[in-house]
Amino acid sequence: MDFSWVPAYTGLFLKAFGMTLRLGAIAVFFGTVLGLVVGILSTTKNRILKPIRVILKVYVELLRGCPLLIQLFMVYFGFPYMGINIDISLTTFLVFTLYSGAYIAEIVRSGIESISVGQWEAGYSLDLNYMQIMFRIILPQTIKLALSSLVGFYIGMIKDTSLASIIGYSELVRNGQSIMNQTGRPFETYIMVGVCYFIICYPLSKLVPVIERKAARYDRA
Amino acid sequence: MFLDWRYPIDHIGELLSGALLTAQISLICFLTSLFLGTLCSIVRYSKKPKVLYILVSIFVEIMRNTPLLVQLFFVFFGVPQLGISFSPWAAGVLVLTLNSAAYYSEIMRGGIQSIPKGQWEAADSLCLSKTNAFIRVIFPQAVRDAFPSIANQLVLLIFGTSVLSILDVRELTQTASILNSQSFRSMEIFTFVMLFYYAVTALILLLTRLVYKKWFASKIERR
Amino acid sequence: MIELKNVHKNFGKLEVLKGVDLTVKEGEVVAIIGPSGSGKSTMLRSINHLETIDGGEILIDGKVMGGSAKQIKEARLNLGMVFQQFNLFPHLTVHDNIALAPKLNHRFEKEELEKTIDELLTKVGLLDKKNNYPPQLSGGQQQRIAIARALAMKPKYMLFDEPTSALDPELIGEVLRVIRQLADDGMTMVIVTHEMSFARDIADRVIMIDGGVIIEEGPPRQIFSSPKNERTKTFLKSILEREESVKEGLFTTAGIEIEE
């Protein structure tokens, strides 16, 4: 085992790490926004909104029901085929945002629906309207409930960015492959790549139970 | 933009055999990783023997905090540097099994931890050995409690098989890629495959709910 | 014979048992009463080693309770335990709940076991529930099954840890009936309980524990009618006052047998 070459490649590792984090951050940020919107809309009971709810449900079910890689391939191969040409970065951002949006929408939706109906009743009886109840009463409680699931999902998202390497996005794994070819040392290369993911994911994973405990701090035992 | 939906149908044979391989790999990895994961969960739960606990914990944390793809490349490209080489299929099955086992370890550990202490005490006071207490009293209840998570992880496992398409494993995703490179009928092929996976997922979730209702819930309703 | 000699038990810095002595002879029914946190459950649970003690010793039939897992298990063969929370195995039928331990310990032949199970279920009045699952039964029924389950191992001594404290009031009577029947049959029993009238009725001896120390012990007549210790008096006053109100009909609860 020989790690002596690692310092020489630090720059490359850091750049690739940055690309991974960039993709992760975009997926997390935009995915959360998208997921919140879709999740909240999914819980409306309005009859007029029914067609939208159906479309959203199909979106969520489909994207949660098949592998991320298939979704990447679909956009990466399918779009040019249909005449839409966008660069790899944009493709990747798009797919990852839609993917995480679907999962987060489901987390948000089930969170909202698990808030007892009594909260809504209390809100309406206090003459608050839907928006006020949703944003001031329901959502804060939902976030509290769903926080640990969300963080868990975010950790998974960081790891899933590795799949972007398959369609050519230049993140850790993709650069790992070229480093492996240059140094001829795949064993050490992939250990280093793994370490990069580990130092982000492991601390975050230790954070999850802490969040759970803090979120439940004022709940009655 | 002419979508030729006949294309995937003409090649349904290849897609189905890809799907079959996906199913085979999933089944093997599921059963093996569930077994291995349960063993790990026992060690993680009881925290003894100390050395084994530390080793298992390191294993679990590494597998859960690094991507599947990296683990796959490590086994397929990295380990041969030390002299041990794997066929694509073997690397795939090995990595998927170990990866899934780490998750099942934590799932089962959570299940075991959720069993009230009184169950252990009752088993103890009835002179059941620790092994018998675990197998007959604790484990069945842990499986029942963890059932949704177990099914969910199975779905993730099936999705994980698609990553094996990177190596020379002719499962569903790779079959689709190959067909795609032959014909470039991307939209049709991948839509088909997407629906395939979705059907499998929906089926498993349906089965899960049925099994759950039949096996477990029926014992709870008050007569 | 069960003997506790100068038993001490700490939970961290808190000393829960501060030198407890107790002897239970065969055929005796001993009731243990006391306020919450007095250590009475801890004392009971240390008899069958569900709690480990930090000082003193516990002897079952002359042998020290403790040592290897095998030794503990052998001692436990003679000790049956009934828990406040019943602790039935919810995934097994009533029949399997009772049969599990004897089967795995090879206590009986197959036919003998089936006969024993039927006898025990008849004794507790639940033969018709043999194929039900515990969550389908009421609390009182579950506790009676739990008693049958403990009896299936044919123990010499039975330990009851507040057997009726988790039950709705109207279900307490059916469980007390079963326990009384056991006492009449001559079983050696140690019962931690809050049911004073019941204790007064079936116990040969009553032990009053407070603050980890036995502060009074004697026959029921003495403890309940003329307690010597001030703390015993205060404790009993608050409990018996409530039972008196029940008798006078200030609260209506059906099914509790309160006897003079």
PDB file of N, CA, C and O in Angstrom, chain B residues 30 99-101 103-104 107 148-158:
ATOM      1  N   PHE B  30     -30.646 -10.158  -1.001  1.00  0.00           N
ATOM      2  CA  PHE B  30     -31.606  -9.870   0.058  1.00  0.00           C
ATOM      3  C   PHE B  30     -31.487 -10.891   1.183  1.00  0.00           C
ATOM      4  O   PHE B  30     -31.319 -10.542   2.355  1.00  0.00           O
ATOM      5  N   ASN B  99     -23.187  -4.188   1.590  1.00  0.00           N
ATOM      6  CA  ASN B  99     -23.815  -2.882   1.760  1.00  0.00           C
ATOM      7  C   ASN B  99     -25.178  -3.014   2.423  1.00  0.00           C
ATOM      8  O   ASN B  99     -25.495  -2.357   3.408  1.00  0.00           O
ATOM      9  N   SER B 100     -25.984  -3.915   1.875  1.00  0.00           N
ATOM     10  CA  SER B 100     -27.323  -4.091   2.417  1.00  0.00           C
ATOM     11  C   SER B 100     -27.293  -4.648   3.832  1.00  0.00           C
ATOM     12  O   SER B 100     -28.126  -4.294   4.675  1.00  0.00           O
ATOM     13  N   ALA B 101     -26.312  -5.526   4.093  1.00  0.00           N
ATOM     14  CA  ALA B 101     -26.210  -6.110   5.429  1.00  0.00           C
ATOM     15  C   ALA B 101     -25.982  -5.025   6.474  1.00  0.00           C
ATOM     16  O   ALA B 101     -26.530  -5.081   7.577  1.00  0.00           O
ATOM     17  N   TYR B 103     -27.052  -1.987   6.406  1.00  0.00           N
ATOM     18  CA  TYR B 103     -28.324  -1.321   6.673  1.00  0.00           C
ATOM     19  C   TYR B 103     -29.260  -2.220   7.458  1.00  0.00           C
ATOM     20  O   TYR B 103     -29.947  -1.763   8.383  1.00  0.00           O
ATOM     21  N   TYR B 104     -29.294  -3.501   7.118  1.00  0.00           N
ATOM     22  CA  TYR B 104     -30.159  -4.405   7.874  1.00  0.00           C
ATOM     23  C   TYR B 104     -29.694  -4.535   9.314  1.00  0.00           C
ATOM     24  O   TYR B 104     -30.502  -4.717  10.227  1.00  0.00           O
ATOM     25  N   ILE B 107     -31.271  -1.685  10.987  1.00  0.00           N
ATOM     26  CA  ILE B 107     -32.725  -1.851  11.013  1.00  0.00           C
ATOM     27  C   ILE B 107     -33.121  -2.864  12.080  1.00  0.00           C
ATOM     28  O   ILE B 107     -34.011  -2.626  12.903  1.00  0.00           O
ATOM     29  N   PRO B 148     -41.718  -2.889   7.779  1.00  0.00           N
ATOM     30  CA  PRO B 148     -41.724  -1.861   6.728  1.00  0.00           C
ATOM     31  C   PRO B 148     -40.314  -1.430   6.318  1.00  0.00           C
ATOM     32  O   PRO B 148     -40.042  -1.260   5.125  1.00  0.00           O
ATOM     33  N   SER B 149     -39.427  -1.289   7.310  1.00  0.00           N
ATOM     34  CA  SER B 149     -38.061  -0.897   6.972  1.00  0.00           C
ATOM     35  C   SER B 149     -37.354  -1.981   6.191  1.00  0.00           C
ATOM     36  O   SER B 149     -36.544  -1.694   5.307  1.00  0.00           O
ATOM     37  N   ILE B 150     -37.631  -3.242   6.534  1.00  0.00           N
ATOM     38  CA  ILE B 150     -37.007  -4.342   5.818  1.00  0.00           C
ATOM     39  C   ILE B 150     -37.438  -4.318   4.352  1.00  0.00           C
ATOM     40  O   ILE B 150     -36.621  -4.461   3.437  1.00  0.00           O
ATOM     41  N   ALA B 151     -38.746  -4.097   4.145  1.00  0.00           N
ATOM     42  CA  ALA B 151     -39.245  -4.046   2.770  1.00  0.00           C
ATOM     43  C   ALA B 151     -38.656  -2.848   2.025  1.00  0.00           C
ATOM     44  O   ALA B 151     -38.280  -2.959   0.852  1.00  0.00           O
ATOM     45  N   ASN B 152     -38.564  -1.719   2.708  1.00  0.00           N
ATOM     46  CA  ASN B 152     -38.019  -0.522   2.081  1.00  0.00           C
ATOM     47  C   ASN B 152     -36.580  -0.741   1.641  1.00  0.00           C
ATOM     48  O   ASN B 152     -36.180  -0.354   0.540  1.00  0.00           O
ATOM     49  N   GLN B 153     -35.799  -1.376   2.481  1.00  0.00           N
ATOM     50  CA  GLN B 153     -34.409  -1.633   2.151  1.00  0.00           C
ATOM     51  C   GLN B 153     -34.316  -2.604   0.972  1.00  0.00           C
ATOM     52  O   GLN B 153     -33.400  -2.504   0.152  1.00  0.00           O
ATOM     53  N   LEU B 154     -35.276  -3.534   0.876  1.00  0.00           N
ATOM     54  CA  LEU B 154     -35.292  -4.450  -0.268  1.00  0.00           C
ATOM     55  C   LEU B 154     -35.457  -3.668  -1.560  1.00  0.00           C
ATOM     56  O   LEU B 154     -34.785  -3.922  -2.565  1.00  0.00           O
ATOM     57  N   VAL B 155     -36.353  -2.677  -1.531  1.00  0.00           N
ATOM     58  CA  VAL B 155     -36.551  -1.841  -2.718  1.00  0.00           C
ATOM     59  C   VAL B 155     -35.254  -1.116  -3.067  1.00  0.00           C
ATOM     60  O   VAL B 155     -34.846  -1.052  -4.223  1.00  0.00           O
ATOM     61  N   LEU B 156     -34.584  -0.574  -2.048  1.00  0.00           N
ATOM     62  CA  LEU B 156     -33.312   0.116  -2.290  1.00  0.00           C
ATOM     63  C   LEU B 156     -32.279  -0.848  -2.860  1.00  0.00           C
ATOM     64  O   LEU B 156     -31.452  -0.484  -3.700  1.00  0.00           O
ATOM     65  N   LEU B 157     -32.327  -2.088  -2.393  1.00  0.00           N
ATOM     66  CA  LEU B 157     -31.414  -3.106  -2.906  1.00  0.00           C
ATOM     67  C   LEU B 157     -31.646  -3.330  -4.389  1.00  0.00           C
ATOM     68  O   LEU B 157     -30.711  -3.367  -5.200  1.00  0.00           O
ATOM     69  N   ILE B 158     -32.922  -3.459  -4.755  1.00  0.00           N
ATOM     70  CA  ILE B 158     -33.250  -3.675  -6.162  1.00  0.00           C
ATOM     71  C   ILE B 158     -32.757  -2.494  -7.005  1.00  0.00           C
ATOM     72  O   ILE B 158     -32.219  -2.685  -8.104  1.00  0.00           O
TER      73      ILE B 158
END
